[in-house]
Structure formats: structure tokens, C-alpha cells
mmCIF file of C-alpha atoms and ligand atoms in Angstrom:
data_model
loop_
_atom_site.group_PDB
_atom_site.id
_atom_site.type_symbol
_atom_site.label_atom_id
_atom_site.label_comp_id
_atom_site.label_asym_id
_atom_site.label_seq_id
_atom_site.Cartn_x
_atom_site.Cartn_y
_atom_site.Cartn_z
ATOM 1 C CA UNK A 1 -24.723 12.091 9.815
ATOM 2 C CA UNK A 2 -25.359 12.795 13.566
ATOM 3 C CA UNK A 3 -22.856 15.649 13.517
ATOM 4 C CA UNK A 4 -24.393 16.902 10.223
ATOM 5 C CA UNK A 5 -27.753 17.018 11.929
ATOM 6 C CA UNK A 6 -26.316 18.793 14.828
ATOM 7 C CA UNK A 7 -24.365 21.402 12.809
ATOM 8 C CA UNK A 8 -27.349 22.042 10.442
ATOM 9 C CA UNK A 9 -29.677 22.679 13.299
ATOM 10 C CA UNK A 10 -27.158 24.818 15.135
ATOM 11 C CA UNK A 11 -27.020 27.138 12.122
ATOM 12 C CA UNK A 12 -30.816 27.422 12.007
ATOM 13 C CA UNK A 13 -31.926 26.974 15.569
ATOM 14 C CA UNK A 14 -32.964 30.676 15.831
ATOM 15 C CA UNK A 15 -34.989 30.493 12.633
ATOM 16 C CA UNK A 16 -36.622 27.084 13.694
ATOM 17 C CA UNK A 17 -37.377 28.362 17.147
ATOM 18 C CA UNK A 18 -39.041 31.548 15.553
ATOM 19 C CA UNK A 19 -41.123 29.587 13.150
ATOM 20 C CA UNK A 20 -41.906 26.425 14.941
ATOM 21 C CA UNK A 21 -41.011 26.969 18.597
ATOM 22 C CA UNK A 22 -44.233 27.731 20.153
ATOM 23 C CA UNK A 23 -47.561 25.720 20.802
ATOM 24 C CA UNK A 24 -49.355 28.171 18.526
ATOM 25 C CA UNK A 25 -47.534 26.517 15.671
ATOM 26 C CA UNK A 26 -48.687 23.025 16.678
ATOM 27 C CA UNK A 27 -51.671 21.386 14.992
ATOM 28 C CA UNK A 28 -54.649 21.340 17.499
ATOM 29 C CA UNK A 29 -55.026 17.542 16.960
ATOM 30 C CA UNK A 30 -51.328 16.923 17.777
ATOM 31 C CA UNK A 31 -51.805 18.986 21.097
ATOM 32 C CA UNK A 32 -54.845 16.870 21.801
ATOM 33 C CA UNK A 33 -52.956 13.543 20.956
ATOM 34 C CA UNK A 34 -49.886 14.427 22.978
ATOM 35 C CA UNK A 35 -51.914 15.872 26.079
ATOM 36 C CA UNK A 36 -54.104 12.688 26.179
ATOM 37 C CA UNK A 37 -51.061 10.415 25.929
ATOM 38 C CA UNK A 38 -49.244 12.401 28.710
ATOM 39 C CA UNK A 39 -52.386 12.055 30.877
ATOM 40 C CA UNK A 40 -52.104 8.271 30.782
ATOM 41 C CA UNK A 41 -48.302 8.296 31.823
ATOM 42 C CA UNK A 42 -47.239 7.666 35.421
ATOM 43 C CA UNK A 43 -43.894 9.259 36.412
ATOM 44 C CA UNK A 44 -41.484 11.753 34.824
ATOM 45 C CA UNK A 45 -41.628 12.582 31.108
ATOM 46 C CA UNK A 46 -38.565 13.141 28.751
ATOM 47 C CA UNK A 47 -39.117 15.468 25.723
ATOM 48 C CA UNK A 48 -36.322 13.658 23.780
ATOM 49 C CA UNK A 49 -35.034 15.968 20.965
ATOM 50 C CA UNK A 50 -36.950 18.851 22.522
ATOM 51 C CA UNK A 51 -35.651 21.526 20.070
ATOM 52 C CA UNK A 52 -36.811 24.891 21.242
ATOM 53 C CA UNK A 53 -38.535 23.241 24.349
ATOM 54 C CA UNK A 54 -42.113 24.218 23.698
ATOM 55 C CA UNK A 55 -43.492 20.825 24.234
ATOM 56 C CA UNK A 56 -41.511 20.480 27.517
ATOM 57 C CA UNK A 57 -43.008 23.770 28.965
ATOM 58 C CA UNK A 58 -46.522 22.817 27.727
ATOM 59 C CA UNK A 59 -46.313 19.500 29.531
ATOM 60 C CA UNK A 60 -45.203 21.181 32.530
ATOM 61 C CA UNK A 61 -47.991 23.590 32.455
ATOM 62 C CA UNK A 62 -50.296 20.563 32.484
ATOM 63 C CA UNK A 63 -48.592 19.364 35.616
ATOM 64 C CA UNK A 64 -46.254 16.841 34.354
ATOM 65 C CA UNK A 65 -42.649 16.543 35.759
ATOM 66 C CA UNK A 66 -41.138 16.973 32.197
ATOM 67 C CA UNK A 67 -37.727 17.676 31.099
ATOM 68 C CA UNK A 68 -36.111 18.327 27.695
ATOM 69 C CA UNK A 69 -32.993 17.088 26.121
ATOM 70 C CA UNK A 70 -31.552 18.047 22.621
ATOM 71 C CA UNK A 71 -28.200 17.757 21.067
ATOM 72 C CA UNK A 72 -28.153 21.303 19.881
ATOM 73 C CA UNK A 73 -26.719 23.806 22.289
ATOM 74 C CA UNK A 74 -28.546 26.760 20.544
ATOM 75 C CA UNK A 75 -31.878 25.063 21.194
ATOM 76 C CA UNK A 76 -31.186 24.343 24.804
ATOM 77 C CA UNK A 77 -30.074 27.974 25.267
ATOM 78 C CA UNK A 78 -33.242 29.140 23.709
ATOM 79 C CA UNK A 79 -35.369 26.604 25.670
ATOM 80 C CA UNK A 80 -33.762 27.735 29.059
ATOM 81 C CA UNK A 81 -34.229 31.476 28.210
ATOM 82 C CA UNK A 82 -37.823 31.021 27.053
ATOM 83 C CA UNK A 83 -38.860 28.530 29.764
ATOM 84 C CA UNK A 84 -36.652 29.303 32.767
ATOM 85 C CA UNK A 85 -38.391 27.151 35.365
ATOM 86 C CA UNK A 86 -38.205 24.132 33.085
ATOM 87 C CA UNK A 87 -35.210 21.723 33.197
ATOM 88 C CA UNK A 88 -33.345 21.310 29.827
ATOM 89 C CA UNK A 89 -30.060 19.515 29.040
ATOM 90 C CA UNK A 90 -27.808 19.064 26.086
ATOM 91 C CA UNK A 91 -27.727 15.389 25.260
ATOM 92 C CA UNK A 92 -27.891 12.686 22.619
ATOM 93 C CA UNK A 93 -30.807 10.407 22.203
ATOM 94 C CA UNK A 94 -28.482 7.597 21.076
ATOM 95 C CA UNK A 95 -26.753 7.654 24.460
ATOM 96 C CA UNK A 96 -28.808 9.406 27.167
ATOM 97 C CA UNK A 97 -27.073 10.356 30.412
ATOM 98 C CA UNK A 98 -30.155 9.235 32.522
ATOM 99 C CA UNK A 99 -29.941 5.955 34.482
ATOM 100 C CA UNK A 100 -32.176 3.068 33.489
ATOM 101 C CA UNK A 101 -35.901 3.329 34.630
ATOM 102 C CA UNK A 102 -35.845 7.155 34.975
ATOM 103 C CA UNK A 103 -39.011 7.918 33.167
ATOM 104 C CA UNK A 104 -42.706 6.941 32.911
ATOM 105 C CA UNK A 105 -42.858 8.483 29.291
ATOM 106 C CA UNK A 106 -40.820 9.505 26.461
ATOM 107 C CA UNK A 107 -41.962 11.929 23.817
ATOM 108 C CA UNK A 108 -39.892 11.711 20.614
ATOM 109 C CA UNK A 109 -41.875 14.380 18.601
ATOM 110 C CA UNK A 110 -40.104 14.420 15.085
ATOM 111 C CA UNK A 111 -36.829 13.941 16.704
ATOM 112 C CA UNK A 112 -36.060 10.680 15.013
ATOM 113 C CA UNK A 113 -36.627 11.669 11.566
ATOM 114 C CA UNK A 114 -33.030 12.453 10.851
ATOM 115 C CA UNK A 115 -31.871 9.058 11.901
ATOM 116 C CA UNK A 116 -30.819 6.806 8.919
ATOM 117 C CA UNK A 117 -33.259 3.782 8.873
ATOM 118 C CA UNK A 118 -30.391 1.397 9.758
ATOM 119 C CA UNK A 119 -29.689 3.521 12.956
ATOM 120 C CA UNK A 120 -33.079 4.202 14.495
ATOM 121 C CA UNK A 121 -33.043 1.138 16.591
ATOM 122 C CA UNK A 122 -30.435 2.770 18.727
ATOM 123 C CA UNK A 123 -32.435 5.662 20.137
ATOM 124 C CA UNK A 124 -35.504 3.279 20.542
ATOM 125 C CA UNK A 125 -33.448 0.944 22.548
ATOM 126 C CA UNK A 126 -32.201 3.773 24.611
ATOM 127 C CA UNK A 127 -35.756 4.943 25.383
ATOM 128 C CA UNK A 128 -36.463 1.406 26.430
ATOM 129 C CA UNK A 129 -33.518 1.440 28.846
ATOM 130 C CA UNK A 130 -34.608 4.861 30.431
ATOM 131 C CA UNK A 131 -38.180 3.930 30.691
ATOM 132 C CA UNK A 132 -39.716 2.206 33.758
ATOM 133 C CA UNK A 133 -41.341 -1.101 33.232
ATOM 134 C CA UNK A 134 -44.690 -0.450 31.360
ATOM 135 C CA UNK A 135 -43.549 2.974 30.416
ATOM 136 C CA UNK A 136 -44.957 4.650 27.421
ATOM 137 C CA UNK A 137 -43.325 6.168 24.212
ATOM 138 C CA UNK A 138 -44.917 8.536 21.751
ATOM 139 C CA UNK A 139 -43.160 8.949 18.397
ATOM 140 C CA UNK A 140 -44.215 11.696 15.944
ATOM 141 C CA UNK A 141 -42.931 11.378 12.381
ATOM 142 C CA UNK A 142 -43.745 11.967 8.697
ATOM 143 C CA UNK A 143 -45.681 9.081 7.428
ATOM 144 C CA UNK A 144 -45.436 7.421 3.970
ATOM 145 C CA UNK A 145 -46.149 4.030 2.458
ATOM 146 C CA UNK A 146 -42.523 3.006 2.978
ATOM 147 C CA UNK A 147 -39.346 4.298 4.425
ATOM 148 C CA UNK A 148 -37.914 7.003 2.152
ATOM 149 C CA UNK A 149 -35.958 10.174 2.128
ATOM 150 C CA UNK A 150 -37.761 13.362 2.649
ATOM 151 C CA UNK A 151 -37.167 16.847 1.309
ATOM 152 C CA UNK A 152 -36.417 18.554 4.710
ATOM 153 C CA UNK A 153 -35.653 22.435 5.174
ATOM 154 C CA UNK A 154 -32.720 21.625 7.642
ATOM 155 C CA UNK A 155 -30.937 18.474 6.832
ATOM 156 C CA UNK A 156 -31.623 14.969 5.381
ATOM 157 C CA UNK A 157 -34.724 13.242 6.981
ATOM 158 C CA UNK A 158 -36.817 10.151 6.315
ATOM 159 C CA UNK A 159 -40.421 9.295 6.194
ATOM 160 C CA UNK A 160 -41.422 5.939 7.610
ATOM 161 C CA UNK A 161 -44.318 3.696 7.236
ATOM 162 C CA UNK A 162 -46.234 3.042 10.403
ATOM 163 C CA UNK A 163 -45.794 -0.783 9.819
ATOM 164 C CA UNK A 164 -42.045 -0.530 9.427
ATOM 165 C CA UNK A 165 -41.502 1.781 12.313
ATOM 166 C CA UNK A 166 -43.744 -0.525 14.432
ATOM 167 C CA UNK A 167 -41.485 -3.363 13.703
ATOM 168 C CA UNK A 168 -38.459 -1.461 14.922
ATOM 169 C CA UNK A 169 -40.370 -0.534 18.095
ATOM 170 C CA UNK A 170 -41.184 -4.169 18.732
ATOM 171 C CA UNK A 171 -37.552 -5.240 18.062
ATOM 172 C CA UNK A 172 -36.498 -2.536 20.636
ATOM 173 C CA UNK A 173 -38.902 -3.986 23.309
ATOM 174 C CA UNK A 174 -42.082 -2.258 22.878
ATOM 175 C CA UNK A 175 -45.743 -3.205 22.114
ATOM 176 C CA UNK A 176 -47.441 -0.886 19.730
ATOM 177 C CA UNK A 177 -50.751 0.438 21.300
ATOM 178 C CA UNK A 178 -51.983 2.831 18.686
ATOM 179 C CA UNK A 179 -51.064 4.375 15.318
ATOM 180 C CA UNK A 180 -52.440 7.616 14.150
ATOM 181 C CA UNK A 181 -52.136 9.442 10.846
ATOM 182 C CA UNK A 182 -53.304 12.743 9.697
ATOM 183 C CA UNK A 183 -52.970 14.738 6.516
ATOM 184 C CA UNK A 184 -52.199 18.378 6.455
ATOM 185 C CA UNK A 185 -52.927 21.268 4.272
ATOM 186 C CA UNK A 186 -50.684 23.776 2.484
ATOM 187 C CA UNK A 187 -48.093 25.026 2.833
ATOM 188 C CA UNK A 188 -46.880 21.645 4.381
ATOM 189 C CA UNK A 189 -49.093 18.894 3.105
ATOM 190 C CA UNK A 190 -46.938 15.979 4.266
ATOM 191 C CA UNK A 191 -48.911 13.275 5.988
ATOM 192 C CA UNK A 192 -48.143 13.035 9.802
ATOM 193 C CA UNK A 193 -47.868 9.924 11.825
ATOM 194 C CA UNK A 194 -47.743 9.139 15.460
ATOM 195 C CA UNK A 195 -47.182 5.698 17.210
ATOM 196 C CA UNK A 196 -47.992 5.070 20.916
ATOM 197 C CA UNK A 197 -46.021 2.268 22.380
ATOM 198 C CA UNK A 198 -45.656 0.646 25.748
ATOM 199 C CA UNK A 199 -42.466 -1.018 27.142
ATOM 200 C CA UNK A 200 -43.133 -4.617 27.115
ATOM 201 C CA UNK A 201 -42.679 -6.168 30.588
ATOM 202 C CA UNK A 202 -39.347 -8.147 31.009
ATOM 203 C CA UNK A 203 -39.592 -11.769 30.825
HETATM 204 C C1 LIG B 301 -37.743 18.429 13.580
HETATM 205 S S1 LIG B 301 -36.916 19.013 15.170
HETATM 206 C C2 LIG B 301 -38.216 18.562 16.367
HETATM 207 C C3 LIG B 301 -37.938 19.333 17.514
HETATM 208 C C4 LIG B 301 -39.173 19.366 18.623
HETATM 209 N N1 LIG B 301 -39.317 18.124 19.092
HETATM 210 C C5 LIG B 301 -40.453 19.991 17.897
HETATM 211 O O1 LIG B 301 -41.405 19.201 18.016
HETATM 212 O O2 LIG B 301 -40.404 21.001 17.427
HETATM 213 C C6 LIG B 301 -35.684 17.682 15.438
HETATM 214 C C7 LIG B 301 -35.011 17.729 16.652
HETATM 215 O O3 LIG B 301 -34.375 16.522 17.046
HETATM 216 C C8 LIG B 301 -33.104 16.919 17.512
HETATM 217 N N2 LIG B 301 -32.212 15.687 17.369
HETATM 218 C C9 LIG B 301 -32.018 15.008 16.292
HETATM 219 N N3 LIG B 301 -31.155 13.989 16.471
HETATM 220 C C10 LIG B 301 -30.854 13.959 17.890
HETATM 221 C C11 LIG B 301 -30.062 13.304 18.607
HETATM 222 N N4 LIG B 301 -29.176 12.237 18.202
HETATM 223 N N5 LIG B 301 -29.933 13.641 20.005
HETATM 224 C C12 LIG B 301 -30.575 14.674 20.417
HETATM 225 N N6 LIG B 301 -31.443 15.368 19.681
HETATM 226 C C13 LIG B 301 -31.613 15.142 18.497
HETATM 227 C C14 LIG B 301 -32.593 18.012 16.602
HETATM 228 O O4 LIG B 301 -31.549 18.757 17.276
HETATM 229 C C15 LIG B 301 -33.992 18.866 16.630
HETATM 230 O O5 LIG B 301 -34.096 19.697 17.832
#
């Protein structure tokens, strides 16, 4: 599945970047949510599964020490060309190259939607590893009343209920602090969800 996600996005990276790779394509309430969340983070930020890199660049414009990582080389090339002053790296959210305690915050904005439900614990535990004690995680996802497959333009994806995803976060070492949902209008009427979580102190 992971290699299928990578190859499918590789084929469509330019199209995705053209359609969705700028902050003008982001819903204003999402911009507000992420900006407000980031303002409460102390320390560097990781944009995990950054795609074309627009969130990384935006967070840096806000003054945050943000970097982006994505498994798709085409996205990282695009991100570096579009935002030359921002740091981007090819990497896998299931096994990040960063040492433990590297970040104050991790943004996983729709980047876990392609994980099969039984594999989502892996990146969440990886985020817990690279976050500093008390570090903050923001996950954006498509929300539903349960976990179920989603008709996605690029490759197989899943919708999650906030409750089930919250349990995965708790199991990975986080406390859930806030849950948000919003509906959207045509042409993409899928409900959107976001969970803000904080790494539970050890012990
Ligand atoms: C729906 S896109 C979201 C991209 C970006 N966060 C945004 O808001 O536009 C999903 C992204 O997650 C990345 N991704 C999925 N699984 C990944 C993994 N295991 N490691 C790194 N990136 C991954 C994909 O390559 C893709 O860029």
C-alpha cells in the first residue's frame, strides 16, 4: 500500500500541486485553525507529508522554524523550487530520519488518510518519538461516523470518526485536546475533521 501511495502521487504530483499546492486553495477556517495551533507550539515544526510544501512555507512566513517531509520526490522537488528558502526532505512518516525530541509540533495535514486503519498507529508513534515532551500534534482528515474507505482521486484513502482516531492517538501516547469538524460545499462536500493532541508526559 505504501509504495502504491507513493507511485500514485508521483504520477500526479504536478497536477496535485497545480490544483491544491497553494494557500489560496486552503479553506480560510483551516488556515485559521492551523495558524492558531502553530502559535501555541514551542520549538521547531514538522510538516509531515507536506506534499507541494505550501503549509511549510506559510508556517515559515508566520515566523515558525518549519520543515517539510514527504515520501514523493516530485513533491519535494516542487516544494524546493517553489519555496527555495524552506527546508524539505524526502522521508517516510512511518520511519522519520529525525532523532527523538526534535520538534515542538507536528502537522499531519491529510497525510495519514492513505494509511490503512491497522497501520495508522505507526506514524502516530513516530510523531510521539520525534516530539519533545508536551509537544503538539495536529491531524487533518476526512471525518465520518466510522472508519471507512473514501473515494479519493489519487489512491485508496480512509475517512475516520474523530472518536476512533482519538483512541489511536491516546494509544500512541497523546492526550486529545480539541476536535474540530466542518462541512464543505460543492465541488467537494466531504466533511473535514481535525484533532489537536498533546504528547502525554512520560511516567
Ligand atoms: C492528501 S496529500 C496532503 C499533502 C499536504 N499535506 C496538503 O495539505 O496538501 C497526502 C500527502 O501525504 C503524503 N504521504 C502519504 N503517506 C506518506 C508516508 N508514509 N510518508 C511520507 N509522506 C506520505 C503523500 O505523498 C502526499 O503528499
